[in-house]
Every structure is written in C-alpha cells, then in structure tokens.
Amino acid sequence: MAKQERYTLAQQKFLLLKEKNLTDKDKEMLRVLLFPRGNYVPDDMSEGFELARMLLSDEEYTKFRYAVAEIEERYQFSGEWGKGDRNTKLYYRFRKNSKTYCSIGLFFEGFDFVIMLGKNECALFEKYRDSFPRLTIQWAYDCAAEQLGGKLFRIGLKDTSILQDCLRLLDLKCQSK
C-alpha cells in the first residue's frame, strides 16, 4: 500500500493560517483539524511524538511520555508507531524480538494501555485476579470480548497510578513466555 499523505487538500489550506492571528479557541480547533485523517502511520519516531503532542494536552502528553519511558526501560522493549483504528488515532507498540507485548492507543485528549492476554496468560491472570484492583483491571478484563481463547482489553491511563497495575499485567504476559 502506498504511503498516504499526511494532510488532505482541505487540511493543507489550514496550514496557510497565521498563528499570531488566531485566538486560543481557534488554535485548539486547528490542532484537531490538522490531525491526519485515515490510517496514517508516522514516517519516523519524531513525527509520531509530534502527532502525539497534537492529540494530547500538555499534561496528558507528559503522562504518555512517562508511561512510554517506564515500559521501555523496565522491559527493554523498542517502540514503534502504528496506524489507528476505530478506537484510536495512533498506536505506540512495545516490541521485543519482533513480538508485540502491549500498546498504548492514543485518541484526542487521552490514551489507553492495550494488551492481549492469550489463553495461558488469562489462566495466570485468574490465579492472581484478586490482587488486581476491581474497578480498573478486573472490570476491564471481565468486559473484554474473548478472542481465540484470550482477551484483548484496554485500560484508560488518565490516572497514572493505574500504570503500575498495567505493568503487573505485562509481567504476567512476560512470565508466561
């Protein structure tokens, strides 16, 4: 598939606007309007982080970068950008030895921790289930649809304290390998 252009013809017209003439409300609207449409994949890491900054508020972007650094450092994963889907605009995937372990799905003003637990990993989760918070991790697990004997689920990271529980899920995934 050929690489899609970052901006549509209509979006390119907005690039001509002079930022000094815009109000804060106009700038916010422009930020949303200039986000790539369709399933755009960034050309490189810096473009991906630039797009993440466009998607997220300064506070959320700081939380996102913290989560990325924490996961990459703790597990020695490499990151790569991937196209979004109906739930997200972009994915930042964590990989090791050409296997994706988890992702962060970004959308306007927020991001989720996304993980697929296979059949064996689900069994391991059930063993330690009661040690995970009911309202976040257990609830997300219970609501996730089964896929090939496993579960793909998303956990909102608005509150960064939830990240530690997500890392425990990732520990289970790494442990089962």
XYZ file of N, CA, C and O in Angstrom:
708
model
N 0.842 -1.181 0.000
C 0.000 0.000 0.000
C 0.886 1.243 0.000
O 1.838 1.344 0.765
N 0.588 2.184 -0.849
C 1.363 3.412 -0.948
C 1.165 4.268 0.304
O 0.095 4.284 0.895
N 2.220 4.973 0.679
C 2.166 5.851 1.841
C 1.167 6.980 1.588
O 1.227 7.654 0.583
N 0.231 7.173 2.516
C -0.763 8.228 2.363
C -0.153 9.567 2.772
O 0.704 9.630 3.643
N -0.611 10.620 2.147
C -0.173 11.965 2.514
C -0.683 12.304 3.908
O -1.766 11.892 4.286
N 0.111 13.091 4.628
C -0.276 13.443 5.994
C -1.505 14.345 6.017
O -2.381 14.192 6.860
N -1.596 15.298 5.103
C -2.710 16.233 5.092
C -3.548 16.088 3.836
O -3.016 15.915 2.747
N -4.850 16.209 3.996
C -5.743 16.240 2.838
C -5.612 17.611 2.184
O -5.024 18.535 2.763
N -6.176 17.771 1.002
C -6.128 19.074 0.329
C -6.804 20.153 1.171
O -6.328 21.288 1.255
N -7.917 19.811 1.808
C -8.616 20.778 2.662
C -7.753 21.166 3.865
O -7.683 22.342 4.240
N -7.070 20.187 4.462
C -6.217 20.488 5.608
C -5.042 21.380 5.206
O -4.605 22.226 5.985
N -4.530 21.183 4.005
C -3.400 21.985 3.547
C -3.743 23.469 3.527
O -2.887 24.321 3.752
N -5.000 23.802 3.302
C -5.433 25.209 3.312
C -5.322 25.798 4.721
O -4.992 26.964 4.887
N -5.591 24.987 5.737
C -5.477 25.466 7.112
C -4.028 25.743 7.496
O -3.753 26.541 8.386
N -3.093 25.087 6.846
C -1.673 25.311 7.127
C -1.246 26.736 6.774
O -0.243 27.233 7.283
N -2.008 27.394 5.924
C -1.678 28.752 5.493
C -2.062 29.814 6.520
O -1.642 30.962 6.415
N -2.871 29.444 7.503
C -3.304 30.408 8.522
C -2.109 30.877 9.354
O -1.225 30.091 9.684
N -2.103 32.140 9.694
C -1.048 32.723 10.539
C -1.448 32.550 12.000
O -2.488 33.037 12.440
N -0.622 31.852 12.745
C -0.945 31.530 14.133
C -1.113 32.779 14.996
O -1.924 32.804 15.913
N -0.386 33.835 14.688
C -0.479 35.063 15.502
C -1.867 35.712 15.409
O -2.261 36.458 16.292
N -2.621 35.403 14.346
C -3.952 35.979 14.157
C -5.061 35.134 14.801
O -6.222 35.508 14.727
N -4.698 34.027 15.410
C -5.697 33.096 15.933
C -5.893 33.265 17.437
O -4.940 33.511 18.174
N -7.120 33.066 17.880
C -7.408 33.052 19.313
C -7.029 31.673 19.855
O -6.759 30.735 19.093
N -7.039 31.528 21.164
C -6.743 30.227 21.770
C -7.752 29.173 21.317
O -7.390 28.027 21.067
N -9.013 29.580 21.216
C -10.054 28.653 20.759
C -9.791 28.234 19.310
O -9.944 27.064 18.960
N -9.374 29.186 18.460
C -9.041 28.875 17.070
C -7.867 27.906 16.993
O -7.868 26.969 16.204
N -6.860 28.123 17.829
C -5.669 27.256 17.835
C -6.038 25.833 18.244
O -5.533 24.872 17.689
N -6.931 25.720 19.226
C -7.379 24.397 19.661
C -8.125 23.691 18.541
O -7.926 22.498 18.285
N -8.992 24.421 17.844
C -9.736 23.839 16.736
C -8.778 23.431 15.604
O -8.924 22.357 15.019
N -7.789 24.245 15.343
C -6.806 23.956 14.300
C -6.011 22.697 14.640
O -5.723 21.878 13.771
N -5.684 22.538 15.920
C -4.954 21.345 16.372
C -5.728 20.078 16.004
O -5.168 19.111 15.503
N -7.023 20.095 16.222
C -7.867 18.938 15.904
C -8.015 18.776 14.385
O -7.909 17.671 13.853
N -8.225 19.884 13.703
C -8.424 19.829 12.252
C -7.195 19.340 11.499
O -7.309 18.709 10.441
N -6.010 19.622 12.019
C -4.785 19.264 11.294
C -4.269 17.868 11.622
O -3.229 17.462 11.115
N -4.997 17.141 12.449
C -4.546 15.780 12.707
C -4.806 14.941 11.458
O -5.858 15.051 10.837
N -3.843 14.110 11.048
C -4.016 13.315 9.823
C -5.296 12.485 9.838
O -5.679 11.933 10.859
N -5.937 12.423 8.707
C -7.161 11.645 8.553
C -6.818 10.267 8.009
O -5.777 10.057 7.401
N -7.710 9.337 8.210
C -7.476 7.978 7.722
C -6.477 7.251 8.597
O -6.203 7.632 9.728
N -5.916 6.208 8.066
C -4.971 5.381 8.811
C -3.539 5.797 8.491
O -2.813 5.108 7.798
N -3.158 6.923 9.013
C -1.834 7.473 8.757
C -0.825 6.864 9.720
O -1.062 6.774 10.916
N 0.328 6.456 9.195
C 1.416 5.946 10.021
C 2.567 6.942 9.925
O 2.997 7.282 8.817
N 3.065 7.426 11.062
C 4.179 8.386 11.030
C 5.401 7.798 10.324
O 5.666 6.596 10.396
N 6.146 8.679 9.652
C 7.356 8.257 8.938
C 8.481 7.858 9.882
O 9.302 7.019 9.541
N 8.546 8.502 11.041
C 9.632 8.200 11.977
C 9.163 8.479 13.410
O 8.046 8.947 13.632
N 10.044 8.201 14.363
C 9.677 8.360 15.777
C 9.348 9.810 16.122
O 8.373 10.076 16.822
N 10.142 10.743 15.605
C 9.905 12.146 15.965
C 8.552 12.626 15.436
O 7.850 13.368 16.125
N 8.170 12.217 14.237
C 6.864 12.605 13.716
C 5.750 11.982 14.558
O 4.736 12.619 14.844
N 5.944 10.744 14.992
C 4.947 10.092 15.845
C 4.746 10.842 17.151
O 3.607 11.076 17.577
N 5.846 11.264 17.780
C 5.725 12.002 19.034
C 5.151 13.400 18.792
O 4.433 13.937 19.639
N 5.426 13.976 17.630
C 4.826 15.267 17.271
C 3.302 15.111 17.151
O 2.537 15.942 17.641
N 2.861 14.033 16.516
C 1.424 13.779 16.390
C 0.796 13.505 17.758
O -0.324 13.935 18.037
N 1.525 12.789 18.619
C 1.025 12.535 19.977
C 0.833 13.849 20.718
O -0.157 14.033 21.430
N 1.759 14.775 20.530
C 1.637 16.089 21.174
C 0.416 16.843 20.650
O -0.245 17.554 21.387
N 0.104 16.644 19.362
C -1.084 17.287 18.784
C -2.367 16.688 19.367
O -3.348 17.387 19.575
N -2.341 15.392 19.631
C -3.527 14.702 20.146
C -3.807 15.016 21.607
O -4.959 15.084 22.017
N -2.763 15.158 22.383
C -2.902 15.233 23.833
C -2.643 16.637 24.362
O -1.860 17.392 23.777
N -3.256 16.942 25.478
C -2.932 18.188 26.182
C -1.509 18.044 26.720
O -0.951 16.947 26.754
N -0.924 19.140 27.166
C 0.436 19.087 27.710
C 0.528 18.110 28.878
O 1.469 17.323 28.978
N -0.469 18.141 29.749
C -0.481 17.250 30.913
C -0.576 15.783 30.489
O 0.159 14.925 30.988
N -1.470 15.495 29.563
C -1.632 14.111 29.093
C -0.400 13.642 28.318
O -0.004 12.484 28.417
N 0.215 14.543 27.560
C 1.420 14.177 26.812
C 2.552 13.807 27.781
O 3.269 12.839 27.555
N 2.678 14.562 28.868
C 3.691 14.261 29.882
C 3.435 12.875 30.487
O 4.363 12.081 30.663
N 2.174 12.567 30.780
C 1.820 11.242 31.322
C 2.130 10.144 30.306
O 2.641 9.080 30.663
N 1.809 10.401 29.036
C 2.091 9.436 27.973
C 3.584 9.157 27.883
O 4.008 7.997 27.836
N 4.410 10.205 27.863
C 5.861 10.021 27.750
C 6.415 9.274 28.970
O 7.322 8.457 28.848
N 5.844 9.537 30.147
C 6.242 8.816 31.356
C 5.940 7.326 31.200
O 6.781 6.472 31.498
N 4.732 7.002 30.728
C 4.347 5.594 30.546
C 5.265 4.910 29.535
O 5.717 3.781 29.761
N 5.565 5.574 28.434
C 6.455 5.007 27.412
C 7.828 4.723 28.008
O 8.370 3.628 27.855
N 8.385 5.709 28.703
C 9.721 5.542 29.289
C 9.738 4.412 30.314
O 10.676 3.600 30.345
N 8.712 4.342 31.128
C 8.620 3.307 32.172
C 8.585 1.904 31.550
O 9.300 1.002 31.983
N 7.775 1.718 30.534
C 7.644 0.400 29.897
C 8.912 0.036 29.137
O 9.428 -1.084 29.265
N 9.452 0.967 28.361
C 10.654 0.666 27.580
C 11.846 0.350 28.478
O 12.603 -0.584 28.211
N 11.992 1.106 29.553
C 13.120 0.888 30.456
C 12.978 -0.422 31.237
O 13.923 -1.198 31.345
N 11.802 -0.664 31.750
C 11.586 -1.845 32.600
C 11.709 -3.160 31.834
O 12.225 -4.140 32.356
N 11.247 -3.182 30.584
C 11.208 -4.438 29.824
C 12.182 -4.489 28.656
O 12.226 -5.487 27.944
N 12.915 -3.419 28.451
C 13.864 -3.345 27.331
C 13.163 -3.553 25.989
O 13.673 -4.241 25.106
N 11.988 -2.994 25.870
C 11.225 -3.057 24.620
C 11.649 -1.914 23.718
O 12.088 -0.864 24.185
N 11.462 -2.113 22.429
C 11.606 -0.998 21.495
C 10.196 -0.575 21.098
O 9.273 -1.380 21.097
N 10.045 0.685 20.772
C 8.733 1.195 20.406
C 8.629 1.404 18.913
O 9.625 1.634 18.230
N 7.405 1.319 18.425
C 7.151 1.636 17.019
C 5.734 2.173 16.903
O 4.841 1.783 17.651
N 5.542 3.091 15.963
C 4.236 3.686 15.735
C 3.437 2.831 14.771
O 3.992 2.257 13.842
N 2.147 2.753 15.019
C 1.252 2.019 14.136
C -0.015 2.809 13.883
O -0.366 3.715 14.648
N -0.690 2.464 12.816
C -1.919 3.187 12.462
C -3.014 2.923 13.486
O -3.028 1.903 14.163
N -3.927 3.858 13.567
C -5.038 3.742 14.488
C -6.143 2.860 13.934
O -6.007 2.242 12.879
N -7.220 2.799 14.670
C -8.397 2.033 14.271
C -9.627 2.819 14.708
O -9.528 4.017 14.951
N -10.736 2.159 14.854
C -11.954 2.892 15.221
C -11.892 3.456 16.641
O -12.622 4.377 16.970
N -11.027 2.920 17.487
C -10.925 3.388 18.867
C -9.834 4.429 19.083
O -9.856 5.146 20.073
N -8.851 4.457 18.214
C -7.700 5.332 18.423
C -7.280 6.005 17.122
O -7.637 5.569 16.032
N -6.470 7.025 17.278
C -5.882 7.703 16.122
C -4.513 7.116 15.797
O -4.101 7.075 14.649
N -3.788 6.673 16.828
C -2.447 6.119 16.671
C -2.198 5.073 17.751
O -2.773 5.147 18.832
N -1.317 4.147 17.445
C -0.835 3.199 18.450
C 0.668 3.346 18.588
O 1.377 3.538 17.602
N 1.132 3.247 19.813
C 2.562 3.120 20.070
C 2.748 1.713 20.620
O 2.269 1.393 21.705
N 3.396 0.851 19.833
C 3.534 -0.564 20.191
C 4.882 -0.833 20.838
O 5.899 -0.286 20.410
N 4.867 -1.712 21.816
C 6.094 -2.127 22.507
C 6.452 -3.525 22.034
O 5.668 -4.458 22.190
N 7.648 -3.656 21.451
C 8.042 -4.909 20.814
C 9.398 -5.377 21.320
O 10.230 -4.591 21.739
N 9.557 -6.688 21.242
C 10.845 -7.310 21.543
C 10.907 -8.591 20.724
O 9.932 -9.354 20.701
N 12.006 -8.801 20.048
C 12.177 -9.984 19.195
C 11.010 -10.139 18.221
O 10.447 -11.219 18.083
N 10.622 -9.074 17.587
C 9.550 -8.997 16.586
C 8.165 -9.422 17.107
O 7.283 -9.753 16.342
N 7.977 -9.404 18.434
C 6.679 -9.719 19.032
C 6.157 -8.490 19.770
O 6.885 -7.847 20.501
N 4.888 -8.162 19.539
C 4.266 -7.043 20.250
C 3.739 -7.550 21.586
O 2.992 -8.520 21.643
N 4.128 -6.866 22.654
C 3.700 -7.252 24.001
C 2.502 -6.438 24.482
O 1.650 -6.961 25.182
N 2.484 -5.175 24.141
C 1.371 -4.313 24.509
C 1.465 -3.057 23.664
O 2.428 -2.872 22.918
N 0.472 -2.208 23.780
C 0.448 -0.954 23.033
C -0.167 0.127 23.896
O -0.847 -0.151 24.884
N 0.064 1.360 23.469
C -0.666 2.485 24.020
C -1.452 3.061 22.854
O -0.882 3.385 21.814
N -2.759 3.116 23.016
C -3.629 3.672 21.992
C -3.940 5.120 22.321
O -4.420 5.410 23.410
N -3.638 6.012 21.393
C -3.858 7.438 21.609
C -5.102 7.906 20.873
O -5.349 7.490 19.743
N -5.848 8.765 21.520
C -7.014 9.397 20.927
C -7.025 10.833 21.427
O -6.178 11.214 22.244
N -7.935 11.676 20.907
C -7.942 13.072 21.327
C -8.137 13.171 22.830
O -9.096 12.649 23.379
N -7.179 13.789 23.479
C -7.186 14.091 24.913
C -7.040 12.883 25.825
O -7.373 12.965 27.002
N -6.556 11.749 25.328
C -6.354 10.616 26.218
C -5.630 9.460 25.568
O -5.338 9.473 24.375
N -5.333 8.456 26.392
C -4.667 7.260 25.892
C -4.980 6.070 26.795
O -5.312 6.235 27.964
N -4.905 4.892 26.187
C -5.198 3.637 26.877
C -4.015 2.697 26.790
O -3.280 2.690 25.794
N -3.884 1.874 27.793
C -2.960 0.739 27.769
C -3.741 -0.413 27.128
O -4.855 -0.715 27.555
N -3.183 -1.028 26.100
C -3.870 -2.094 25.360
C -3.006 -3.350 25.425
O -1.820 -3.310 25.088
N -3.612 -4.448 25.857
C -2.848 -5.697 25.981
C -3.726 -6.880 25.579
O -4.927 -6.879 25.824
N -3.109 -7.852 24.962
C -3.775 -9.108 24.600
C -3.208 -10.196 25.491
O -2.008 -10.449 25.476
N -4.061 -10.794 26.281
C -3.658 -11.936 27.093
C -4.160 -13.193 26.400
O -5.349 -13.322 26.128
N -3.236 -14.087 26.099
C -3.596 -15.354 25.483
C -4.230 -16.296 26.502
O -4.403 -15.950 27.675
N -4.549 -17.490 26.053
C -5.226 -18.467 26.911
C -4.435 -18.751 28.188
O -4.981 -18.701 29.291
N -3.146 -19.030 28.062
C -2.315 -19.324 29.240
C -2.162 -18.099 30.139
O -2.141 -18.213 31.363
N -2.070 -16.926 29.520
C -1.935 -15.687 30.285
C -3.220 -15.361 31.040
O -3.176 -14.867 32.159
N -4.368 -15.689 30.433
C -5.650 -15.496 31.117
C -5.746 -16.405 32.336
O -6.229 -15.988 33.399
N -5.275 -17.626 32.194
C -5.274 -18.557 33.329
C -4.380 -18.025 34.448
O -4.733 -18.108 35.634
N -3.249 -17.465 34.072
C -2.335 -16.883 35.054
C -2.984 -15.663 35.725
O -2.865 -15.477 36.941
N -3.694 -14.849 34.938
C -4.394 -13.700 35.497
C -5.422 -14.171 36.527
O -5.527 -13.599 37.619
N -6.184 -15.192 36.186
C -7.211 -15.707 37.106
C -6.593 -16.158 38.426
O -7.202 -16.004 39.488
N -5.391 -16.669 38.365
C -4.697 -17.114 39.575
C -4.415 -15.926 40.514
O -4.504 -16.057 41.731
N -4.076 -14.777 39.930
C -3.720 -13.591 40.718
C -4.800 -12.513 40.686
O -4.586 -11.393 41.149
N -5.938 -12.837 40.165
C -7.030 -11.891 39.941
C -7.323 -10.985 41.125
O -7.456 -9.772 40.989
N -7.440 -11.544 42.315
C -7.826 -10.771 43.497
C -6.778 -9.745 43.919
O -7.082 -8.849 44.708
N -5.567 -9.853 43.394
C -4.529 -8.883 43.740
C -4.599 -7.629 42.855
O -3.893 -6.667 43.094
N -5.481 -7.658 41.838
C -5.647 -6.513 40.947
C -6.869 -5.704 41.377
O -7.850 -6.270 41.863
N -6.838 -4.388 41.169
C -7.992 -3.546 41.547
C -9.263 -3.932 40.790
O -9.228 -4.155 39.577
N -10.355 -4.004 41.498
C -11.640 -4.419 40.922
C -12.167 -3.423 39.885
O -12.615 -3.814 38.821
N -12.124 -2.140 40.200
C -12.758 -1.140 39.348
C -11.973 -0.797 38.078
O -12.517 -0.171 37.188
N -10.732 -1.195 38.014
C -9.962 -0.884 36.800
C -9.593 -2.162 36.056
O -10.171 -2.467 35.013
N -8.676 -2.914 36.590
C -8.133 -4.069 35.874
C -9.151 -5.209 35.770
O -9.416 -5.709 34.673
N -9.729 -5.622 36.881
C -10.684 -6.739 36.836
C -11.885 -6.393 35.956
O -12.357 -7.218 35.181
N -12.366 -5.180 36.084
C -13.525 -4.757 35.304
C -13.193 -4.774 33.813
O -13.976 -5.279 32.998
N -12.035 -4.225 33.428
C -11.633 -4.207 32.011
C -11.473 -5.629 31.484
O -11.893 -5.948 30.366
N -10.924 -6.498 32.305
C -10.737 -7.898 31.911
C -12.097 -8.578 31.707
O -12.318 -9.264 30.715
N -13.003 -8.381 32.651
C -14.324 -9.015 32.573
C -15.140 -8.528 31.380
O -15.914 -9.283 30.799
N -14.972 -7.266 31.012
C -15.741 -6.692 29.900
C -15.143 -6.986 28.532
O -15.808 -6.811 27.516
N -13.898 -7.430 28.503
C -13.231 -7.696 27.221
C -13.831 -8.927 26.556
O -14.134 -9.927 27.211
N -14.005 -8.835 25.261
C -14.511 -9.974 24.492
C -13.402 -11.002 24.309
O -12.230 -10.655 24.188
N -13.789 -12.256 24.300
C -12.830 -13.321 24.061
C -12.439 -13.363 22.598
O -13.280 -13.211 21.719
N -11.145 -13.567 22.357
C -10.630 -13.700 21.002
C -9.631 -14.848 20.986
O -8.596 -14.767 21.639
N -9.964 -15.902 20.292
C -9.076 -17.069 20.175
C -8.631 -17.590 21.536
O -7.475 -17.927 21.742
N -9.536 -17.605 22.484
C -9.240 -18.125 23.813
C -8.579 -17.122 24.734
O -8.346 -17.398 25.896
N -8.268 -15.947 24.226
C -7.631 -14.907 25.027
C -8.517 -13.688 25.116
O -9.679 -13.705 24.707
N -7.971 -12.618 25.666
C -8.733 -11.379 25.805
C -7.856 -10.188 25.429
O -6.731 -10.058 25.890
N -8.422 -9.337 24.576
C -7.787 -8.069 24.211
C -8.552 -6.993 24.952
O -9.761 -6.863 24.779
N -7.860 -6.248 25.796
C -8.584 -5.211 26.519
C -7.762 -3.950 26.699
O -6.555 -3.935 26.513
N -8.513 -2.884 27.009
C -7.965 -1.539 27.107
C -8.202 -1.013 28.525
O -9.265 -1.204 29.083
N -7.215 -0.299 29.020
C -7.330 0.293 30.342
C -6.929 1.764 30.217
O -5.804 2.070 29.791
N -7.841 2.661 30.561
C -7.553 4.095 30.485
C -6.471 4.490 31.471
O -6.453 4.022 32.610
N -5.562 5.333 31.016
C -4.453 5.762 31.877
C -4.557 7.229 32.272
O -3.555 7.916 32.424
N -5.780 7.716 32.431
C -5.982 9.097 32.884
C -5.291 9.300 34.227
O -4.663 10.313 34.474
N -5.416 8.289 35.095
C -4.759 8.289 36.400
C -3.494 7.436 36.263
O -3.578 6.229 36.036
N -2.324 8.044 36.379
C -1.071 7.314 36.140
C -0.782 6.243 37.191
O 0.036 5.370 36.954
N -1.470 6.276 38.329
C -1.238 5.224 39.331
C -1.694 3.859 38.795
O -1.216 2.822 39.245
N -2.600 3.859 37.835
C -3.077 2.609 37.224
C -1.969 1.939 36.418
O -1.968 0.729 36.229
N -0.991 2.736 35.977
C 0.106 2.191 35.175
C 0.808 1.042 35.896
O 1.161 0.043 35.267
N 0.988 1.144 37.198
C 1.684 0.086 37.931
C 0.919 -1.242 37.861
O 1.514 -2.308 37.748
N -0.410 -1.180 37.893
C -1.207 -2.399 37.743
C -1.120 -2.936 36.317
O -1.108 -4.143 36.106
N -1.043 -2.036 35.348
C -0.874 -2.463 33.949
C 0.470 -3.147 33.769
O 0.571 -4.151 33.040
N 1.489 -2.649 34.437
C 2.812 -3.275 34.353
C 2.800 -4.670 34.989
O 3.493 -5.575 34.517
N 1.990 -4.850 36.009
C 1.847 -6.184 36.598
C 1.202 -7.142 35.600
O 1.563 -8.321 35.528
N 0.227 -6.641 34.807
C -0.354 -7.459 33.731
C 0.716 -7.830 32.708
O 0.784 -8.968 32.247
N 1.534 -6.866 32.384
C 2.619 -7.103 31.430
C 3.622 -8.099 32.010
O 4.152 -8.941 31.264
N 3.857 -8.045 33.318
C 4.710 -9.045 33.974
C 4.138 -10.453 33.751
O 4.892 -11.391 33.474
N 2.802 -10.588 33.901
C 2.167 -11.894 33.679
C 2.397 -12.365 32.245
O 2.681 -13.539 32.003
N 2.251 -11.451 31.298
C 2.436 -11.787 29.893
C 3.873 -12.238 29.634
O 4.111 -13.235 28.964
N 4.830 -11.517 30.203
C 6.249 -11.865 30.021
C 6.596 -13.164 30.746
O 7.401 -13.953 30.272
N 5.962 -13.372 31.890
C 6.213 -14.567 32.711
C 5.756 -15.841 32.004
O 6.357 -16.894 32.137
N 4.680 -15.743 31.244
C 4.118 -16.933 30.613
C 4.908 -17.364 29.372
O 4.660 -18.420 28.822
N 5.833 -16.556 28.918
C 6.612 -16.882 27.712
C 7.763 -17.784 28.019
O 8.470 -17.797 28.885
